[in-house]
PDB file of C-alpha atoms and ligand atoms in Angstrom:
ATOM      1  CA  MET A   2       0.000   0.000   0.000  1.00 98.00           C
ATOM      2  CA  LYS A   3       1.379   3.392  -0.995  1.00 98.00           C
ATOM      3  CA  ARG A   4       1.473   6.224   1.533  1.00 98.00           C
ATOM      4  CA  ILE A   5       1.150   9.566  -0.190  1.00 98.00           C
ATOM      5  CA  HIS A   6       1.623  12.846   1.657  1.00 98.00           C
ATOM      6  CA  THR A   7       1.629  15.579  -0.979  1.00 98.00           C
ATOM      7  CA  ILE A   8      -0.990  16.780  -3.454  1.00 98.00           C
ATOM      8  CA  ALA A   9       1.472  16.675  -6.379  1.00 98.00           C
ATOM      9  CA  LYS A  10       2.425  13.039  -5.698  1.00 98.00           C
ATOM     10  CA  MET A  11      -1.218  12.055  -5.331  1.00 98.00           C
ATOM     11  CA  GLN A  12      -2.148  13.734  -8.614  1.00 98.00           C
ATOM     12  CA  HIS A  13       0.825  12.114 -10.326  1.00 98.00           C
ATOM     13  CA  GLN A  14      -0.210   8.641  -9.097  1.00 98.00           C
ATOM     14  CA  SER A  15      -3.838   9.182 -10.142  1.00 98.00           C
ATOM     15  CA  ASP A  16      -2.769  10.435 -13.575  1.00 98.00           C
ATOM     16  CA  ALA A  17      -0.717   7.254 -14.037  1.00 98.00           C
ATOM     17  CA  TRP A  18      -3.673   5.067 -13.050  1.00 98.00           C
ATOM     18  CA  ARG A  19      -5.997   7.031 -15.318  1.00 98.00           C
ATOM     19  CA  SER A  20      -3.572   6.721 -18.247  1.00 98.00           C
ATOM     20  CA  ALA A  21      -3.563   2.963 -17.708  1.00 98.00           C
ATOM     21  CA  GLY A  22      -7.381   3.028 -17.992  1.00 98.00           C
ATOM     22  CA  LEU A  23      -7.950   2.169 -14.313  1.00 98.00           C
ATOM     23  CA  CYS A  24     -11.020   3.312 -12.376  1.00 98.00           C
ATOM     24  CA  ILE A  25     -10.165   5.102  -9.103  1.00 99.00           C
ATOM     25  CA  GLY A  26     -12.363   4.958  -6.002  1.00 99.00           C
ATOM     26  CA  LEU A  27     -11.902   7.416  -3.111  1.00 99.00           C
ATOM     27  CA  VAL A  28     -13.041   6.945   0.478  1.00 99.00           C
ATOM     28  CA  PRO A  29     -12.575  10.249   2.337  1.00 98.00           C
ATOM     29  CA  THR A  30     -12.140   9.802   6.106  1.00 98.00           C
ATOM     30  CA  MET A  31     -10.849  11.622   9.159  1.00 98.00           C
ATOM     31  CA  GLY A  32      -9.198   8.423  10.400  1.00 98.00           C
ATOM     32  CA  PHE A  33      -9.702   6.422  13.612  1.00 96.00           C
ATOM     33  CA  LEU A  34     -11.307   3.866  11.390  1.00 97.00           C
ATOM     34  CA  HIS A  35     -14.062   1.456  12.384  1.00 96.00           C
ATOM     35  CA  GLU A  36     -16.160  -1.166  10.597  1.00 97.00           C
ATOM     36  CA  GLY A  37     -18.350   1.605   9.141  1.00 97.00           C
ATOM     37  CA  HIS A  38     -15.351   3.070   7.286  1.00 98.00           C
ATOM     38  CA  LEU A  39     -14.182  -0.384   6.254  1.00 98.00           C
ATOM     39  CA  SER A  40     -17.574  -1.101   4.696  1.00 98.00           C
ATOM     40  CA  LEU A  41     -17.112   2.072   2.569  1.00 98.00           C
ATOM     41  CA  VAL A  42     -13.662   0.776   1.624  1.00 98.00           C
ATOM     42  CA  ASP A  43     -15.196  -2.572   0.620  1.00 98.00           C
ATOM     43  CA  HIS A  44     -17.689  -0.731  -1.637  1.00 98.00           C
ATOM     44  CA  SER A  45     -14.809   1.001  -3.384  1.00 98.00           C
ATOM     45  CA  LEU A  46     -12.699  -2.168  -3.639  1.00 98.00           C
ATOM     46  CA  LYS A  47     -15.616  -3.861  -5.411  1.00 98.00           C
ATOM     47  CA  ALA A  48     -16.513  -0.983  -7.728  1.00 98.00           C
ATOM     48  CA  ALA A  49     -13.076   0.410  -8.658  1.00 98.00           C
ATOM     49  CA  ASP A  50      -9.707  -0.919  -9.867  1.00 98.00           C
ATOM     50  CA  ARG A  51      -7.743   1.213  -7.408  1.00 99.00           C
ATOM     51  CA  THR A  52      -8.910   2.432  -3.984  1.00 99.00           C
ATOM     52  CA  VAL A  53      -7.509   5.483  -2.238  1.00 99.00           C
ATOM     53  CA  VAL A  54      -8.457   6.261   1.370  1.00 99.00           C
ATOM     54  CA  SER A  55      -7.768   9.788   2.531  1.00 98.00           C
ATOM     55  CA  ILE A  56      -7.054  10.410   6.204  1.00 98.00           C
ATOM     56  CA  PHE A  57      -7.244  14.065   7.118  1.00 98.00           C
ATOM     57  CA  VAL A  58      -8.800  15.619  10.227  1.00 98.00           C
ATOM     58  CA  ASN A  59     -10.152  18.713   8.547  1.00 98.00           C
ATOM     59  CA  PRO A  60      -9.881  21.759  10.848  1.00 98.00           C
ATOM     60  CA  LEU A  61     -12.212  23.734   8.577  1.00 98.00           C
ATOM     61  CA  GLN A  62     -15.271  21.695   9.506  1.00 98.00           C
ATOM     62  CA  PHE A  63     -14.905  22.107  13.283  1.00 97.00           C
ATOM     63  CA  GLY A  64     -16.276  25.149  15.083  1.00 95.00           C
ATOM     64  CA  PRO A  65     -14.032  26.988  17.603  1.00 93.00           C
ATOM     65  CA  LYS A  66     -15.769  25.245  20.533  1.00 89.00           C
ATOM     66  CA  GLU A  67     -15.883  21.828  18.906  1.00 93.00           C
ATOM     67  CA  ASP A  68     -13.780  18.701  19.412  1.00 90.00           C
ATOM     68  CA  PHE A  69     -10.984  19.144  16.822  1.00 95.00           C
ATOM     69  CA  ALA A  70      -8.251  18.871  19.490  1.00 93.00           C
ATOM     70  CA  ILE A  71      -9.654  15.699  21.073  1.00 92.00           C
ATOM     71  CA  TYR A  72     -10.902  14.081  17.858  1.00 94.00           C
ATOM     72  CA  PRO A  73      -9.498  10.519  18.145  1.00 94.00           C
ATOM     73  CA  ARG A  74      -6.446   9.764  15.986  1.00 96.00           C
ATOM     74  CA  ASP A  75      -4.377   6.587  15.494  1.00 97.00           C
ATOM     75  CA  LEU A  76      -2.603   6.669  12.144  1.00 97.00           C
ATOM     76  CA  GLU A  77      -0.527   3.489  12.573  1.00 98.00           C
ATOM     77  CA  ARG A  78      -3.578   1.427  13.454  1.00 98.00           C
ATOM     78  CA  ASP A  79      -5.502   2.917  10.494  1.00 98.00           C
ATOM     79  CA  LEU A  80      -2.656   2.132   8.078  1.00 98.00           C
ATOM     80  CA  ASN A  81      -2.555  -1.456   9.307  1.00 98.00           C
ATOM     81  CA  LEU A  82      -6.289  -1.928   8.886  1.00 98.00           C
ATOM     82  CA  LEU A  83      -6.250  -0.445   5.377  1.00 98.00           C
ATOM     83  CA  SER A  84      -3.244  -2.388   4.190  1.00 98.00           C
ATOM     84  CA  ARG A  85      -4.815  -5.659   5.386  1.00 98.00           C
ATOM     85  CA  ARG A  86      -8.057  -4.739   3.598  1.00 98.00           C
ATOM     86  CA  GLY A  87      -6.254  -4.393   0.247  1.00 98.00           C
ATOM     87  CA  VAL A  88      -6.344  -0.600  -0.188  1.00 98.00           C
ATOM     88  CA  ASP A  89      -3.947   0.668  -2.884  1.00 98.00           C
ATOM     89  CA  ALA A  90      -3.009   4.058  -1.422  1.00 98.00           C
ATOM     90  CA  VAL A  91      -3.557   6.196   1.649  1.00 98.00           C
ATOM     91  CA  PHE A  92      -3.519   9.936   1.048  1.00 98.00           C
ATOM     92  CA  HIS A  93      -2.543  11.740   4.247  1.00 98.00           C
ATOM     93  CA  PRO A  94      -1.837  15.378   3.405  1.00 98.00           C
ATOM     94  CA  ALA A  95      -0.297  17.879   5.795  1.00 98.00           C
ATOM     95  CA  THR A  96      -2.612  20.638   7.009  1.00 98.00           C
ATOM     96  CA  ALA A  97      -0.065  23.297   6.021  1.00 98.00           C
ATOM     97  CA  GLU A  98      -0.123  22.134   2.402  1.00 98.00           C
ATOM     98  CA  PHE A  99      -3.896  21.700   2.257  1.00 97.00           C
ATOM     99  CA  TYR A 100      -4.573  25.064   3.865  1.00 98.00           C
ATOM    100  CA  PRO A 101      -1.638  27.460   3.409  1.00 98.00           C
ATOM    101  CA  ALA A 102      -1.747  30.626   5.507  1.00 97.00           C
ATOM    102  CA  ASP A 103      -3.363  32.676   2.729  1.00 98.00           C
ATOM    103  CA  PHE A 104      -5.969  30.046   1.823  1.00 98.00           C
ATOM    104  CA  SER A 105      -9.119  31.936   0.863  1.00 98.00           C
ATOM    105  CA  THR A 106     -11.391  29.880  -1.418  1.00 98.00           C
ATOM    106  CA  PHE A 107     -14.398  28.053   0.003  1.00 98.00           C
ATOM    107  CA  VAL A 108     -17.200  25.936  -1.378  1.00 98.00           C
ATOM    108  CA  GLU A 109     -20.662  26.605  -0.004  1.00 98.00           C
ATOM    109  CA  VAL A 110     -23.725  24.510  -0.831  1.00 98.00           C
ATOM    110  CA  GLU A 111     -26.500  26.840   0.203  1.00 97.00           C
ATOM    111  CA  LYS A 112     -29.991  25.480   0.976  1.00 95.00           C
ATOM    112  CA  LEU A 113     -29.070  21.895   1.883  1.00 98.00           C
ATOM    113  CA  SER A 114     -26.604  23.136   4.507  1.00 98.00           C
ATOM    114  CA  LYS A 115     -29.173  25.271   6.306  1.00 97.00           C
ATOM    115  CA  SER A 116     -31.509  22.727   7.963  1.00 97.00           C
ATOM    116  CA  LEU A 117     -30.897  19.888  10.464  1.00 98.00           C
ATOM    117  CA  CYS A 118     -27.243  20.179  11.675  1.00 98.00           C
ATOM    118  CA  GLY A 119     -26.719  23.495   9.853  1.00 98.00           C
ATOM    119  CA  PRO A 120     -27.884  25.919  12.574  1.00 98.00           C
ATOM    120  CA  PHE A 121     -26.029  23.967  15.296  1.00 97.00           C
ATOM    121  CA  ARG A 122     -22.702  23.809  13.425  1.00 97.00           C
ATOM    122  CA  PRO A 123     -22.269  27.099  11.573  1.00 97.00           C
ATOM    123  CA  GLY A 124     -19.620  26.740   8.860  1.00 97.00           C
ATOM    124  CA  HIS A 125     -19.461  22.952   9.186  1.00 98.00           C
ATOM    125  CA  PHE A 126     -20.823  22.077   5.746  1.00 98.00           C
ATOM    126  CA  ARG A 127     -18.763  24.817   4.123  1.00 98.00           C
ATOM    127  CA  GLY A 128     -15.717  23.145   5.681  1.00 98.00           C
ATOM    128  CA  VAL A 129     -16.833  19.707   4.475  1.00 98.00           C
ATOM    129  CA  ALA A 130     -17.683  20.905   0.936  1.00 98.00           C
ATOM    130  CA  THR A 131     -14.338  22.705   0.674  1.00 98.00           C
ATOM    131  CA  VAL A 132     -12.178  19.819   1.859  1.00 98.00           C
ATOM    132  CA  VAL A 133     -14.067  17.267  -0.227  1.00 99.00           C
ATOM    133  CA  THR A 134     -13.637  19.423  -3.351  1.00 98.00           C
ATOM    134  CA  LYS A 135      -9.905  19.623  -2.606  1.00 98.00           C
ATOM    135  CA  LEU A 136      -9.726  15.856  -2.055  1.00 99.00           C
ATOM    136  CA  PHE A 137     -11.472  15.362  -5.398  1.00 99.00           C
ATOM    137  CA  THR A 138      -8.963  17.563  -7.245  1.00 98.00           C
ATOM    138  CA  ALA A 139      -6.035  15.853  -5.499  1.00 98.00           C
ATOM    139  CA  VAL A 140      -7.182  12.246  -5.964  1.00 99.00           C
ATOM    140  CA  LYS A 141      -9.120  12.643  -9.245  1.00 98.00           C
ATOM    141  CA  PRO A 142     -11.444   9.721  -8.454  1.00 99.00           C
ATOM    142  CA  HIS A 143     -14.093   8.251 -10.769  1.00 98.00           C
ATOM    143  CA  LEU A 144     -16.225   7.464  -7.731  1.00 98.00           C
ATOM    144  CA  ALA A 145     -16.281   8.523  -4.096  1.00 99.00           C
ATOM    145  CA  VAL A 146     -17.953   6.618  -1.271  1.00 98.00           C
ATOM    146  CA  PHE A 147     -19.672   8.248   1.731  1.00 98.00           C
ATOM    147  CA  GLY A 148     -21.785   6.825   4.560  1.00 98.00           C
ATOM    148  CA  GLN A 149     -25.494   7.331   5.042  1.00 98.00           C
ATOM    149  CA  LYS A 150     -24.892   8.038   8.733  1.00 97.00           C
ATOM    150  CA  ASP A 151     -23.929  11.538   7.571  1.00 98.00           C
ATOM    151  CA  TYR A 152     -27.095  11.889   5.502  1.00 98.00           C
ATOM    152  CA  GLN A 153     -26.954  15.673   5.200  1.00 98.00           C
ATOM    153  CA  GLN A 154     -23.260  15.589   4.316  1.00 98.00           C
ATOM    154  CA  ALA A 155     -23.947  13.057   1.536  1.00 98.00           C
ATOM    155  CA  ALA A 156     -26.746  15.292   0.190  1.00 98.00           C
ATOM    156  CA  VAL A 157     -24.455  18.337   0.250  1.00 98.00           C
ATOM    157  CA  ILE A 158     -21.702  16.457  -1.596  1.00 98.00           C
ATOM    158  CA  ARG A 159     -24.077  15.065  -4.219  1.00 98.00           C
ATOM    159  CA  ARG A 160     -25.310  18.600  -4.864  1.00 98.00           C
ATOM    160  CA  LEU A 161     -21.821  20.080  -5.114  1.00 98.00           C
ATOM    161  CA  VAL A 162     -20.813  17.366  -7.597  1.00 98.00           C
ATOM    162  CA  ARG A 163     -23.905  18.143  -9.661  1.00 98.00           C
ATOM    163  CA  ASP A 164     -23.664  21.928  -9.449  1.00 98.00           C
ATOM    164  CA  LEU A 165     -19.936  22.091 -10.254  1.00 98.00           C
ATOM    165  CA  ASN A 166     -20.186  19.438 -13.031  1.00 98.00           C
ATOM    166  CA  LEU A 167     -17.576  17.285 -11.317  1.00 98.00           C
ATOM    167  CA  ASP A 168     -16.961  14.174 -13.360  1.00 98.00           C
ATOM    168  CA  LEU A 169     -17.371  11.508 -10.694  1.00 98.00           C
ATOM    169  CA  ARG A 170     -20.036   9.321  -9.138  1.00 98.00           C
ATOM    170  CA  VAL A 171     -21.043   9.696  -5.482  1.00 98.00           C
ATOM    171  CA  VAL A 172     -21.925   6.388  -3.808  1.00 98.00           C
ATOM    172  CA  VAL A 173     -23.733   6.428  -0.462  1.00 98.00           C
ATOM    173  CA  ALA A 174     -23.368   3.210   1.551  1.00 98.00           C
ATOM    174  CA  PRO A 175     -25.680   2.094   4.395  1.00 98.00           C
ATOM    175  CA  THR A 176     -24.925   2.940   8.033  1.00 98.00           C
ATOM    176  CA  VAL A 177     -23.087   0.203   9.919  1.00 98.00           C
ATOM    177  CA  ARG A 178     -24.385  -0.310  13.462  1.00 98.00           C
ATOM    178  CA  GLU A 179     -23.192  -1.907  16.690  1.00 97.00           C
ATOM    179  CA  ALA A 180     -25.182  -4.941  17.936  1.00 98.00           C
ATOM    180  CA  ASP A 181     -27.509  -2.658  19.956  1.00 97.00           C
ATOM    181  CA  GLY A 182     -28.171  -0.384  16.969  1.00 98.00           C
ATOM    182  CA  LEU A 183     -25.837   2.522  17.785  1.00 98.00           C
ATOM    183  CA  ALA A 184     -24.401   3.891  14.521  1.00 98.00           C
ATOM    184  CA  MET A 185     -20.650   3.321  14.341  1.00 97.00           C
ATOM    185  CA  SER A 186     -18.714   6.550  14.748  1.00 96.00           C
ATOM    186  CA  SER A 187     -15.139   7.474  15.618  1.00 93.00           C
ATOM    187  CA  ARG A 188     -16.619   9.604  18.419  1.00 94.00           C
ATOM    188  CA  ASN A 189     -18.227   6.602  20.206  1.00 96.00           C
ATOM    189  CA  ILE A 190     -14.853   5.946  21.903  1.00 94.00           C
ATOM    190  CA  LEU A 191     -15.269   9.265  23.756  1.00 94.00           C
ATOM    191  CA  LEU A 192     -18.461   8.056  25.529  1.00 96.00           C
ATOM    192  CA  SER A 193     -18.266   6.789  29.118  1.00 95.00           C
ATOM    193  CA  PRO A 194     -19.381   3.131  29.526  1.00 96.00           C
ATOM    194  CA  ALA A 195     -22.733   4.269  30.970  1.00 94.00           C
ATOM    195  CA  GLU A 196     -23.300   6.779  28.153  1.00 95.00           C
ATOM    196  CA  ARG A 197     -22.325   4.186  25.571  1.00 96.00           C
ATOM    197  CA  GLN A 198     -24.921   1.792  26.967  1.00 96.00           C
ATOM    198  CA  ARG A 199     -27.677   4.409  26.992  1.00 96.00           C
ATOM    199  CA  ALA A 200     -26.839   5.716  23.528  1.00 97.00           C
ATOM    200  CA  ALA A 201     -28.721   2.759  22.035  1.00 97.00           C
ATOM    201  CA  ALA A 202     -31.849   4.831  22.759  1.00 98.00           C
ATOM    202  CA  LEU A 203     -31.117   6.980  19.687  1.00 98.00           C
ATOM    203  CA  TYR A 204     -31.613   4.148  17.225  1.00 98.00           C
ATOM    204  CA  GLU A 205     -34.573   2.860  19.249  1.00 98.00           C
ATOM    205  CA  ALA A 206     -36.204   6.279  18.858  1.00 98.00           C
ATOM    206  CA  LEU A 207     -35.485   6.362  15.122  1.00 98.00           C
ATOM    207  CA  THR A 208     -36.972   2.903  14.529  1.00 98.00           C
ATOM    208  CA  MET A 209     -40.012   3.900  16.644  1.00 98.00           C
ATOM    209  CA  GLY A 210     -40.451   6.942  14.416  1.00 98.00           C
ATOM    210  CA  ARG A 211     -40.156   4.909  11.236  1.00 98.00           C
ATOM    211  CA  LYS A 212     -42.716   2.349  12.487  1.00 97.00           C
ATOM    212  CA  ARG A 213     -45.191   5.144  13.304  1.00 97.00           C
ATOM    213  CA  ILE A 214     -44.866   6.501   9.743  1.00 97.00           C
ATOM    214  CA  GLU A 215     -45.207   3.054   8.184  1.00 95.00           C
ATOM    215  CA  ARG A 216     -48.339   2.443  10.275  1.00 95.00           C
ATOM    216  CA  GLY A 217     -50.032   5.577   9.011  1.00 95.00           C
ATOM    217  CA  GLU A 218     -49.079   8.496  11.311  1.00 97.00           C
ATOM    218  CA  ARG A 219     -48.679  11.648   9.225  1.00 97.00           C
ATOM    219  CA  ASP A 220     -48.200  14.258  11.948  1.00 98.00           C
ATOM    220  CA  ALA A 221     -44.437  14.853  12.255  1.00 98.00           C
ATOM    221  CA  GLY A 222     -44.832  16.794  15.519  1.00 98.00           C
ATOM    222  CA  ARG A 223     -46.514  13.853  17.275  1.00 98.00           C
ATOM    223  CA  ILE A 224     -43.787  11.422  16.169  1.00 98.00           C
ATOM    224  CA  ILE A 225     -41.015  13.800  17.223  1.00 98.00           C
ATOM    225  CA  ALA A 226     -42.632  14.274  20.659  1.00 98.00           C
ATOM    226  CA  GLU A 227     -42.707  10.498  21.200  1.00 98.00           C
ATOM    227  CA  MET A 228     -39.101  10.116  20.093  1.00 98.00           C
ATOM    228  CA  ARG A 229     -38.025  12.965  22.352  1.00 98.00           C
ATOM    229  CA  ALA A 230     -39.812  11.403  25.347  1.00 98.00           C
ATOM    230  CA  HIS A 231     -38.084   8.069  24.653  1.00 98.00           C
ATOM    231  CA  ILE A 232     -34.632   9.650  24.490  1.00 98.00           C
ATOM    232  CA  GLU A 233     -35.193  11.845  27.545  1.00 97.00           C
ATOM    233  CA  ARG A 234     -36.339   8.801  29.567  1.00 97.00           C
ATOM    234  CA  ALA A 235     -33.248   6.830  28.531  1.00 96.00           C
ATOM    235  CA  LEU A 236     -30.425   9.314  28.855  1.00 94.00           C
ATOM    236  CA  ASP A 237     -29.227  12.467  30.434  1.00 91.00           C
ATOM    237  CA  GLY A 238     -28.113  14.281  27.292  1.00 91.00           C
ATOM    238  CA  SER A 239     -29.069  17.426  25.506  1.00 96.00           C
ATOM    239  CA  ILE A 240     -30.995  17.096  22.282  1.00 98.00           C
ATOM    240  CA  ASP A 241     -29.833  19.513  19.539  1.00 98.00           C
ATOM    241  CA  TYR A 242     -32.713  18.465  17.331  1.00 98.00           C
ATOM    242  CA  ILE A 243     -35.007  15.678  16.253  1.00 98.00           C
ATOM    243  CA  ALA A 244     -36.462  16.445  12.830  1.00 98.00           C
ATOM    244  CA  ILE A 245     -38.434  14.904  10.033  1.00 98.00           C
ATOM    245  CA  ALA A 246     -37.443  16.341   6.663  1.00 98.00           C
ATOM    246  CA  ARG A 247     -38.059  15.651   3.004  1.00 98.00           C
ATOM    247  CA  ALA A 248     -35.546  12.978   1.955  1.00 98.00           C
ATOM    248  CA  ASP A 249     -34.485  15.013  -1.116  1.00 97.00           C
ATOM    249  CA  THR A 250     -34.476  18.689  -0.102  1.00 98.00           C
ATOM    250  CA  LEU A 251     -33.981  18.202   3.670  1.00 98.00           C
ATOM    251  CA  GLU A 252     -36.747  20.754   4.354  1.00 98.00           C
ATOM    252  CA  GLU A 253     -38.497  19.939   7.605  1.00 98.00           C
ATOM    253  CA  VAL A 254     -42.126  18.882   7.240  1.00 98.00           C
ATOM    254  CA  ALA A 255     -45.119  19.077   9.558  1.00 98.00           C
ATOM    255  CA  HIS A 256     -47.192  16.652   7.487  1.00 98.00           C
ATOM    256  CA  ILE A 257     -45.594  13.495   6.049  1.00 98.00           C
ATOM    257  CA  ALA A 258     -46.644  12.990   2.433  1.00 96.00           C
ATOM    258  CA  GLY A 259     -43.629  11.227   0.843  1.00 96.00           C
ATOM    259  CA  PRO A 260     -40.194   9.808   1.619  1.00 97.00           C
ATOM    260  CA  VAL A 261     -38.574  11.497   4.617  1.00 98.00           C
ATOM    261  CA  VAL A 262     -35.418  11.316   6.646  1.00 98.00           C
ATOM    262  CA  ILE A 263     -35.849  11.197  10.415  1.00 98.00           C
ATOM    263  CA  ALA A 264     -32.669  12.748  11.757  1.00 98.00           C
ATOM    264  CA  LEU A 265     -31.339  13.648  15.181  1.00 98.00           C
ATOM    265  CA  ALA A 266     -28.341  15.037  16.984  1.00 98.00           C
ATOM    266  CA  VAL A 267     -27.806  14.528  20.713  1.00 98.00           C
ATOM    267  CA  ARG A 268     -25.000  15.634  22.976  1.00 96.00           C
ATOM    268  CA  LEU A 269     -23.796  13.269  25.720  1.00 95.00           C
ATOM    269  CA  SER A 270     -21.284  15.217  27.839  1.00 89.00           C
ATOM    270  CA  ASN A 271     -18.851  16.511  25.183  1.00 85.00           C
ATOM    271  CA  VAL A 272     -19.806  14.040  22.505  1.00 94.00           C
ATOM    272  CA  ARG A 273     -22.241  14.980  19.756  1.00 96.00           C
ATOM    273  CA  LEU A 274     -23.865  11.962  18.133  1.00 97.00           C
ATOM    274  CA  ILE A 275     -25.908  12.082  14.942  1.00 98.00           C
ATOM    275  CA  ASP A 276     -28.031   9.419  13.307  1.00 98.00           C
ATOM    276  CA  ASN A 277     -30.888   9.088  10.841  1.00 98.00           C
ATOM    277  CA  ILE A 278     -33.223   6.675   9.174  1.00 98.00           C
ATOM    278  CA  VAL A 279     -35.203   6.968   5.958  1.00 98.00           C
ATOM    279  CA  ALA A 280     -38.933   6.272   6.030  1.00 97.00           C
ATOM    280  CA  ALA A 281     -41.804   6.446   3.614  1.00 94.00           C
ATOM    281  CA  PRO A 282     -45.557   6.261   4.110  1.00 91.00           C
ATOM    282  CA  CYS A 283     -46.895   2.945   2.800  1.00 79.00           C
ATOM    283  CA  GLY A 284     -47.212   2.967  -0.994  1.00 61.00           C
ATOM    284  CA  ARG A 285     -45.112   6.164  -1.527  1.00 64.00           C
TER     285      ARG A 285
HETATM  286  O1  PAF B  22     -17.350  12.170   7.108  1.00 61.52           O
HETATM  287  C1  PAF B  22     -16.179  12.531   7.372  1.00 61.52           C
HETATM  288  O2  PAF B  22     -15.394  11.793   7.983  1.00 61.52           O
HETATM  289  C2  PAF B  22     -15.710  13.913   6.936  1.00 61.52           C
HETATM  290  O3  PAF B  22     -16.729  14.839   7.050  1.00 61.52           O
HETATM  291  C3  PAF B  22     -15.105  13.928   5.519  1.00 61.52           C
HETATM  292  C4  PAF B  22     -16.111  13.547   4.462  1.00 61.52           C
HETATM  293  C5  PAF B  22     -13.921  12.959   5.474  1.00 61.52           C
HETATM  294  C6  PAF B  22     -14.581  15.335   5.208  1.00 61.52           C
HETATM  295  O4  PAF B  22     -13.622  15.739   6.111  1.00 61.52           O
END
């Protein structure tokens, strides 16, 4: 497995693969890999001839009071996991090269960034859209794989690829969950054992919400109230939001008339967990 640290070397490698007619898959990550990431890697290994995994903890997508400094990192362990999985190259750029001191160009995907996590993480999706665009120009992939756990992020990236005519395919792979339903996340390691146990309530609430929609409930407010009560009974966290939004535009709805995403973000001590599930009224 190649380890590539500079943009020029990455571009050079991708140009060589492209000249040889090989299809390149990219899995962008911030490292501290878990089975969720590895399932994205497996998607790329199946669909592409060469798979590149980027590992870069992107400062631009963290707010000043967020967890950039304590975001878990373990590069050697990640490299081992990826090499055993059969990945062709890891792209691990230096922050100083990715964002030189006079860096001043940003990518902003307007509407889709405004709902759900948007108001709670100002600048977050601008940071994600910017770094992902830079990863695309460095790695020059034919396809890029993202996880459905970050539903809004995947929607933002799909839109930026469409709006900027980027010549690549975005693949969104299903969320991988622990045995009790908790979505896998690098941040789960930061939970105390008691918090980790109680965090299963998030997925329980989401599946409750989906069942209510499938059984005919159309009032989003009623479903959200039930989900909120379930989470508040189970854990001592603070709920940023629980929302039901159109699956395509991410606009929150009061009445459910088509496919929706039920999404939530909850803070347990310093750890912000997000999760979602897609639901549709019967026959839609
Ligand atoms: O989902 C993530 O890990 C990050 O947001 C991404 C896509 C790697 C951009 O930094």
